[in-house]
Amino acid sequence: SLSEDFAFQWLNVAKLDEITPDRGQFPHASGLLDQRALLKEELSLFVDSILRSDRSVKELLTADHTFLNERLAMHYGIETVKGAHFRRVTLGNTARHGLLGKGAVLMMTAYPNRTSPVLRGAWILDRLLATPQTPPPLNVPDLPENRRGQPAKTLRARLEEHRSKPTCFSCHGIMDPLGL
């Protein structure tokens, strides 16, 4: 219960149930193919493995393993896991290490149609560093989308442009690098 009750509350995993992935953008993450239950199981087994083996709390962020079944492994592009039961898997891709590489965390710190370094950075500040950001000022416009007929900018570039404004930098100068 420590893994699911405490850790899920601490990490705000309930937010995962509030997200409805955009079917057009993520057809394999919604409807009958919705993998949220699998993502929660992975997260629960991962946290439990760190706690039960009396590992350093730092390993919640750095551990090179996770728990996958075949369906979730295929979602991550791992083809060596077979069968429906979850088992410990060592991860070669360092981007998948620790909590920040888990699909549940990535999904609950994203918008339904795209990733969000800002939401992820705010989540890291709030949940991992216990320093929640103040709410944004009223009437803050959304990050401008790419416009037709103009060269497309990456999300990273658009965030960099946003942070160049001194009033925005005060918060985004901290959040964005963490989220990226």
PDB file of C-alpha atoms in Angstrom:
ATOM      1  CA  SER A   1       0.000   0.000   0.000  1.00  0.00           C
ATOM      2  CA  LEU A   2       2.973   2.337   0.462  1.00  0.00           C
ATOM      3  CA  SER A   3       3.641   2.178  -3.277  1.00  0.00           C
ATOM      4  CA  GLU A   4       0.105   2.808  -4.379  1.00  0.00           C
ATOM      5  CA  ASP A   5      -1.448   4.780  -1.527  1.00  0.00           C
ATOM      6  CA  PHE A   6       1.426   7.037  -0.534  1.00  0.00           C
ATOM      7  CA  ALA A   7       3.430   7.174  -3.760  1.00  0.00           C
ATOM      8  CA  PHE A   8       0.415   7.548  -6.056  1.00  0.00           C
ATOM      9  CA  GLN A   9      -0.932  10.387  -3.900  1.00  0.00           C
ATOM     10  CA  TRP A  10       2.507  12.034  -3.700  1.00  0.00           C
ATOM     11  CA  LEU A  11       3.000  11.773  -7.479  1.00  0.00           C
ATOM     12  CA  ASN A  12      -0.641  12.770  -8.182  1.00  0.00           C
ATOM     13  CA  VAL A  13      -1.274   9.713 -10.327  1.00  0.00           C
ATOM     14  CA  ALA A  14      -5.048  10.333 -10.095  1.00  0.00           C
ATOM     15  CA  LYS A  15      -4.496  13.034 -12.727  1.00  0.00           C
ATOM     16  CA  LEU A  16      -3.796  10.252 -15.208  1.00  0.00           C
ATOM     17  CA  ASP A  17      -7.502   9.359 -15.200  1.00  0.00           C
ATOM     18  CA  GLU A  18      -8.463  12.933 -16.118  1.00  0.00           C
ATOM     19  CA  ILE A  19      -6.538  12.916 -19.395  1.00  0.00           C
ATOM     20  CA  THR A  20      -8.179  11.894 -22.652  1.00  0.00           C
ATOM     21  CA  PRO A  21      -5.455  11.495 -25.266  1.00  0.00           C
ATOM     22  CA  ASP A  22      -6.221  12.943 -28.687  1.00  0.00           C
ATOM     23  CA  ARG A  23      -7.216   9.930 -30.812  1.00  0.00           C
ATOM     24  CA  GLY A  24      -5.916  11.520 -33.991  1.00  0.00           C
ATOM     25  CA  GLN A  25      -2.509  12.217 -32.488  1.00  0.00           C
ATOM     26  CA  PHE A  26      -2.230   9.109 -30.276  1.00  0.00           C
ATOM     27  CA  PRO A  27      -4.444   6.350 -31.690  1.00  0.00           C
ATOM     28  CA  HIS A  28      -2.648   3.698 -29.599  1.00  0.00           C
ATOM     29  CA  ALA A  29      -3.280   5.505 -26.306  1.00  0.00           C
ATOM     30  CA  SER A  30      -7.051   5.851 -26.253  1.00  0.00           C
ATOM     31  CA  GLY A  31     -10.241   3.844 -26.498  1.00  0.00           C
ATOM     32  CA  LEU A  32      -9.772   0.090 -26.344  1.00  0.00           C
ATOM     33  CA  LEU A  33      -6.006   0.541 -26.630  1.00  0.00           C
ATOM     34  CA  ASP A  34      -5.846   2.823 -23.567  1.00  0.00           C
ATOM     35  CA  GLN A  35      -2.766   1.801 -21.596  1.00  0.00           C
ATOM     36  CA  ARG A  36      -3.279   3.795 -18.399  1.00  0.00           C
ATOM     37  CA  ALA A  37      -3.850   0.682 -16.276  1.00  0.00           C
ATOM     38  CA  LEU A  38      -0.577  -0.760 -17.585  1.00  0.00           C
ATOM     39  CA  LEU A  39       1.253   2.525 -16.964  1.00  0.00           C
ATOM     40  CA  LYS A  40      -0.017   2.572 -13.370  1.00  0.00           C
ATOM     41  CA  GLU A  41       1.073  -1.030 -12.846  1.00  0.00           C
ATOM     42  CA  GLU A  42       4.540  -0.224 -14.188  1.00  0.00           C
ATOM     43  CA  LEU A  43       4.822   2.773 -11.871  1.00  0.00           C
ATOM     44  CA  SER A  44       3.579   0.843  -8.842  1.00  0.00           C
ATOM     45  CA  LEU A  45       5.983  -2.048  -9.402  1.00  0.00           C
ATOM     46  CA  PHE A  46       8.871   0.358 -10.034  1.00  0.00           C
ATOM     47  CA  VAL A  47       8.323   2.387  -6.839  1.00  0.00           C
ATOM     48  CA  ASP A  48       7.764  -0.814  -4.866  1.00  0.00           C
ATOM     49  CA  SER A  49      11.037  -2.262  -6.172  1.00  0.00           C
ATOM     50  CA  ILE A  50      12.987   0.754  -4.913  1.00  0.00           C
ATOM     51  CA  LEU A  51      11.278   0.786  -1.513  1.00  0.00           C
ATOM     52  CA  ARG A  52      11.428  -2.975  -0.874  1.00  0.00           C
ATOM     53  CA  SER A  53      15.094  -3.245  -1.813  1.00  0.00           C
ATOM     54  CA  ASP A  54      15.899  -0.366   0.565  1.00  0.00           C
ATOM     55  CA  ARG A  55      17.555   1.612  -2.224  1.00  0.00           C
ATOM     56  CA  SER A  56      18.402   5.312  -1.993  1.00  0.00           C
ATOM     57  CA  VAL A  57      15.546   7.665  -2.745  1.00  0.00           C
ATOM     58  CA  LYS A  58      17.778   9.043  -5.516  1.00  0.00           C
ATOM     59  CA  GLU A  59      17.176   5.815  -7.420  1.00  0.00           C
ATOM     60  CA  LEU A  60      13.576   6.882  -7.928  1.00  0.00           C
ATOM     61  CA  LEU A  61      15.107   9.311 -10.425  1.00  0.00           C
ATOM     62  CA  THR A  62      18.035   7.296 -11.745  1.00  0.00           C
ATOM     63  CA  ALA A  63      17.203   3.568 -11.677  1.00  0.00           C
ATOM     64  CA  ASP A  64      17.862   1.855 -14.998  1.00  0.00           C
ATOM     65  CA  HIS A  65      15.028  -0.642 -14.727  1.00  0.00           C
ATOM     66  CA  THR A  66      11.281  -0.821 -14.980  1.00  0.00           C
ATOM     67  CA  PHE A  67       8.544  -3.456 -15.071  1.00  0.00           C
ATOM     68  CA  LEU A  68       6.887  -4.316 -18.369  1.00  0.00           C
ATOM     69  CA  ASN A  69       4.621  -6.812 -20.001  1.00  0.00           C
ATOM     70  CA  GLU A  70       4.637  -7.434 -23.743  1.00  0.00           C
ATOM     71  CA  ARG A  71       1.983  -4.853 -24.590  1.00  0.00           C
ATOM     72  CA  LEU A  72       3.661  -2.027 -22.673  1.00  0.00           C
ATOM     73  CA  ALA A  73       7.119  -3.065 -23.867  1.00  0.00           C
ATOM     74  CA  MET A  74       5.911  -2.816 -27.476  1.00  0.00           C
ATOM     75  CA  HIS A  75       4.574   0.671 -26.707  1.00  0.00           C
ATOM     76  CA  TYR A  76       8.098   1.626 -25.612  1.00  0.00           C
ATOM     77  CA  GLY A  77       9.651  -0.043 -28.658  1.00  0.00           C
ATOM     78  CA  ILE A  78      11.110  -2.945 -26.671  1.00  0.00           C
ATOM     79  CA  GLU A  79      10.586  -6.209 -28.538  1.00  0.00           C
ATOM     80  CA  THR A  80      12.279  -8.672 -26.171  1.00  0.00           C
ATOM     81  CA  VAL A  81       9.482  -8.915 -23.587  1.00  0.00           C
ATOM     82  CA  LYS A  82       6.858 -11.601 -24.271  1.00  0.00           C
ATOM     83  CA  GLY A  83       3.668 -12.451 -22.404  1.00  0.00           C
ATOM     84  CA  ALA A  84       1.050 -10.673 -20.319  1.00  0.00           C
ATOM     85  CA  HIS A  85       2.803 -10.801 -16.937  1.00  0.00           C
ATOM     86  CA  PHE A  86       5.020  -7.927 -15.768  1.00  0.00           C
ATOM     87  CA  ARG A  87       8.691  -8.566 -15.187  1.00  0.00           C
ATOM     88  CA  ARG A  88      11.757  -6.466 -14.351  1.00  0.00           C
ATOM     89  CA  VAL A  89      13.507  -5.131 -17.447  1.00  0.00           C
ATOM     90  CA  THR A  90      16.830  -3.286 -17.583  1.00  0.00           C
ATOM     91  CA  LEU A  91      16.528  -0.221 -19.806  1.00  0.00           C
ATOM     92  CA  GLY A  92      19.226   0.762 -22.270  1.00  0.00           C
ATOM     93  CA  ASN A  93      17.621   4.090 -23.148  1.00  0.00           C
ATOM     94  CA  THR A  94      18.614   6.540 -20.383  1.00  0.00           C
ATOM     95  CA  ALA A  95      15.605   8.717 -21.265  1.00  0.00           C
ATOM     96  CA  ARG A  96      13.438   5.966 -19.714  1.00  0.00           C
ATOM     97  CA  HIS A  97      15.387   5.789 -16.425  1.00  0.00           C
ATOM     98  CA  GLY A  98      13.713   6.674 -13.144  1.00  0.00           C
ATOM     99  CA  LEU A  99      10.317   8.242 -12.548  1.00  0.00           C
ATOM    100  CA  LEU A 100      10.753  10.854 -15.261  1.00  0.00           C
ATOM    101  CA  GLY A 101      11.014   8.181 -17.935  1.00  0.00           C
ATOM    102  CA  LYS A 102       7.866   6.323 -16.934  1.00  0.00           C
ATOM    103  CA  GLY A 103       4.939   6.583 -19.308  1.00  0.00           C
ATOM    104  CA  ALA A 104       2.515   7.434 -16.486  1.00  0.00           C
ATOM    105  CA  VAL A 105       4.552  10.482 -15.466  1.00  0.00           C
ATOM    106  CA  LEU A 106       5.058  11.577 -19.064  1.00  0.00           C
ATOM    107  CA  MET A 107       1.347  11.234 -19.806  1.00  0.00           C
ATOM    108  CA  MET A 108       0.124  13.087 -16.717  1.00  0.00           C
ATOM    109  CA  THR A 109       2.540  15.952 -17.395  1.00  0.00           C
ATOM    110  CA  ALA A 110       1.383  16.455 -20.968  1.00  0.00           C
ATOM    111  CA  TYR A 111      -1.560  17.850 -22.853  1.00  0.00           C
ATOM    112  CA  PRO A 112      -3.936  15.453 -24.619  1.00  0.00           C
ATOM    113  CA  ASN A 113      -2.370  16.311 -27.983  1.00  0.00           C
ATOM    114  CA  ARG A 114       1.303  16.999 -27.208  1.00  0.00           C
ATOM    115  CA  THR A 115       4.075  16.888 -24.678  1.00  0.00           C
ATOM    116  CA  SER A 116       4.497  19.823 -22.293  1.00  0.00           C
ATOM    117  CA  PRO A 117       7.862  20.665 -20.782  1.00  0.00           C
ATOM    118  CA  VAL A 118       6.114  23.442 -18.843  1.00  0.00           C
ATOM    119  CA  LEU A 119       3.629  21.071 -17.171  1.00  0.00           C
ATOM    120  CA  ARG A 120       6.407  18.547 -16.536  1.00  0.00           C
ATOM    121  CA  GLY A 121       8.666  21.232 -15.038  1.00  0.00           C
ATOM    122  CA  ALA A 122       5.849  22.481 -12.806  1.00  0.00           C
ATOM    123  CA  TRP A 123       5.159  18.870 -11.722  1.00  0.00           C
ATOM    124  CA  ILE A 124       8.842  18.330 -10.897  1.00  0.00           C
ATOM    125  CA  LEU A 125       8.905  21.516  -8.828  1.00  0.00           C
ATOM    126  CA  ASP A 126       5.691  20.631  -7.002  1.00  0.00           C
ATOM    127  CA  ARG A 127       5.953  16.868  -6.537  1.00  0.00           C
ATOM    128  CA  LEU A 128       9.686  16.171  -6.431  1.00  0.00           C
ATOM    129  CA  LEU A 129      11.183  19.402  -5.123  1.00  0.00           C
ATOM    130  CA  ALA A 130       8.221  20.514  -2.935  1.00  0.00           C
ATOM    131  CA  THR A 131       8.338  24.051  -4.342  1.00  0.00           C
ATOM    132  CA  PRO A 132       5.066  24.560  -6.203  1.00  0.00           C
ATOM    133  CA  GLN A 133       4.925  27.429  -8.661  1.00  0.00           C
ATOM    134  CA  THR A 134       2.549  30.276  -8.094  1.00  0.00           C
ATOM    135  CA  PRO A 135      -0.372  30.325 -10.534  1.00  0.00           C
ATOM    136  CA  PRO A 136       0.353  32.192 -13.765  1.00  0.00           C
ATOM    137  CA  PRO A 137      -0.840  35.786 -14.006  1.00  0.00           C
ATOM    138  CA  LEU A 138      -4.279  36.359 -15.499  1.00  0.00           C
ATOM    139  CA  ASN A 139      -4.592  36.731 -19.262  1.00  0.00           C
ATOM    140  CA  VAL A 140      -1.342  34.968 -20.102  1.00  0.00           C
ATOM    141  CA  PRO A 141      -1.698  33.901 -23.737  1.00  0.00           C
ATOM    142  CA  ASP A 142      -1.084  30.333 -24.825  1.00  0.00           C
ATOM    143  CA  LEU A 143       2.244  29.501 -26.390  1.00  0.00           C
ATOM    144  CA  PRO A 144       1.916  30.510 -30.041  1.00  0.00           C
ATOM    145  CA  GLU A 145       1.499  27.585 -32.411  1.00  0.00           C
ATOM    146  CA  ASN A 146       3.417  27.295 -35.655  1.00  0.00           C
ATOM    147  CA  ARG A 147       1.789  29.234 -38.483  1.00  0.00           C
ATOM    148  CA  ARG A 148       1.151  27.947 -41.967  1.00  0.00           C
ATOM    149  CA  GLY A 149       3.537  29.274 -44.563  1.00  0.00           C
ATOM    150  CA  GLN A 150       6.248  30.003 -41.993  1.00  0.00           C
ATOM    151  CA  PRO A 151       9.114  27.719 -41.012  1.00  0.00           C
ATOM    152  CA  ALA A 152       8.016  25.467 -38.173  1.00  0.00           C
ATOM    153  CA  LYS A 153       9.704  26.024 -34.819  1.00  0.00           C
ATOM    154  CA  THR A 154      10.274  23.215 -32.363  1.00  0.00           C
ATOM    155  CA  LEU A 155       8.528  23.355 -29.020  1.00  0.00           C
ATOM    156  CA  ARG A 156      11.941  23.927 -27.445  1.00  0.00           C
ATOM    157  CA  ALA A 157      12.519  26.968 -29.696  1.00  0.00           C
ATOM    158  CA  ARG A 158       9.059  28.393 -28.993  1.00  0.00           C
ATOM    159  CA  LEU A 159       9.627  28.005 -25.239  1.00  0.00           C
ATOM    160  CA  GLU A 160      13.023  29.680 -25.568  1.00  0.00           C
ATOM    161  CA  GLU A 161      11.369  32.616 -27.309  1.00  0.00           C
ATOM    162  CA  HIS A 162       8.741  32.779 -24.545  1.00  0.00           C
ATOM    163  CA  ARG A 163      11.418  32.747 -21.814  1.00  0.00           C
ATOM    164  CA  SER A 164      13.179  35.681 -23.463  1.00  0.00           C
ATOM    165  CA  LYS A 165      10.486  37.982 -22.038  1.00  0.00           C
ATOM    166  CA  PRO A 166      11.629  39.104 -18.574  1.00  0.00           C
ATOM    167  CA  THR A 167       8.178  38.705 -16.995  1.00  0.00           C
ATOM    168  CA  CYS A 168       7.922  35.144 -18.315  1.00  0.00           C
ATOM    169  CA  PHE A 169      11.503  34.211 -17.466  1.00  0.00           C
ATOM    170  CA  SER A 170      10.900  34.567 -13.723  1.00  0.00           C
ATOM    171  CA  CYS A 171       8.926  31.296 -13.732  1.00  0.00           C
ATOM    172  CA  HIS A 172       9.761  29.658 -17.047  1.00  0.00           C
ATOM    173  CA  GLY A 173      13.489  30.110 -16.524  1.00  0.00           C
ATOM    174  CA  ILE A 174      13.152  27.477 -13.788  1.00  0.00           C
ATOM    175  CA  MET A 175      10.298  25.281 -15.041  1.00  0.00           C
ATOM    176  CA  ASP A 176      11.197  24.858 -18.691  1.00  0.00           C
ATOM    177  CA  PRO A 177      14.743  23.492 -18.267  1.00  0.00           C
ATOM    178  CA  LEU A 178      13.454  20.959 -15.706  1.00  0.00           C
ATOM    179  CA  GLY A 179      10.663  19.888 -18.041  1.00  0.00           C
ATOM    180  CA  LEU A 180      12.929  19.629 -21.050  1.00  0.00           C
TER     181      LEU A 180
END
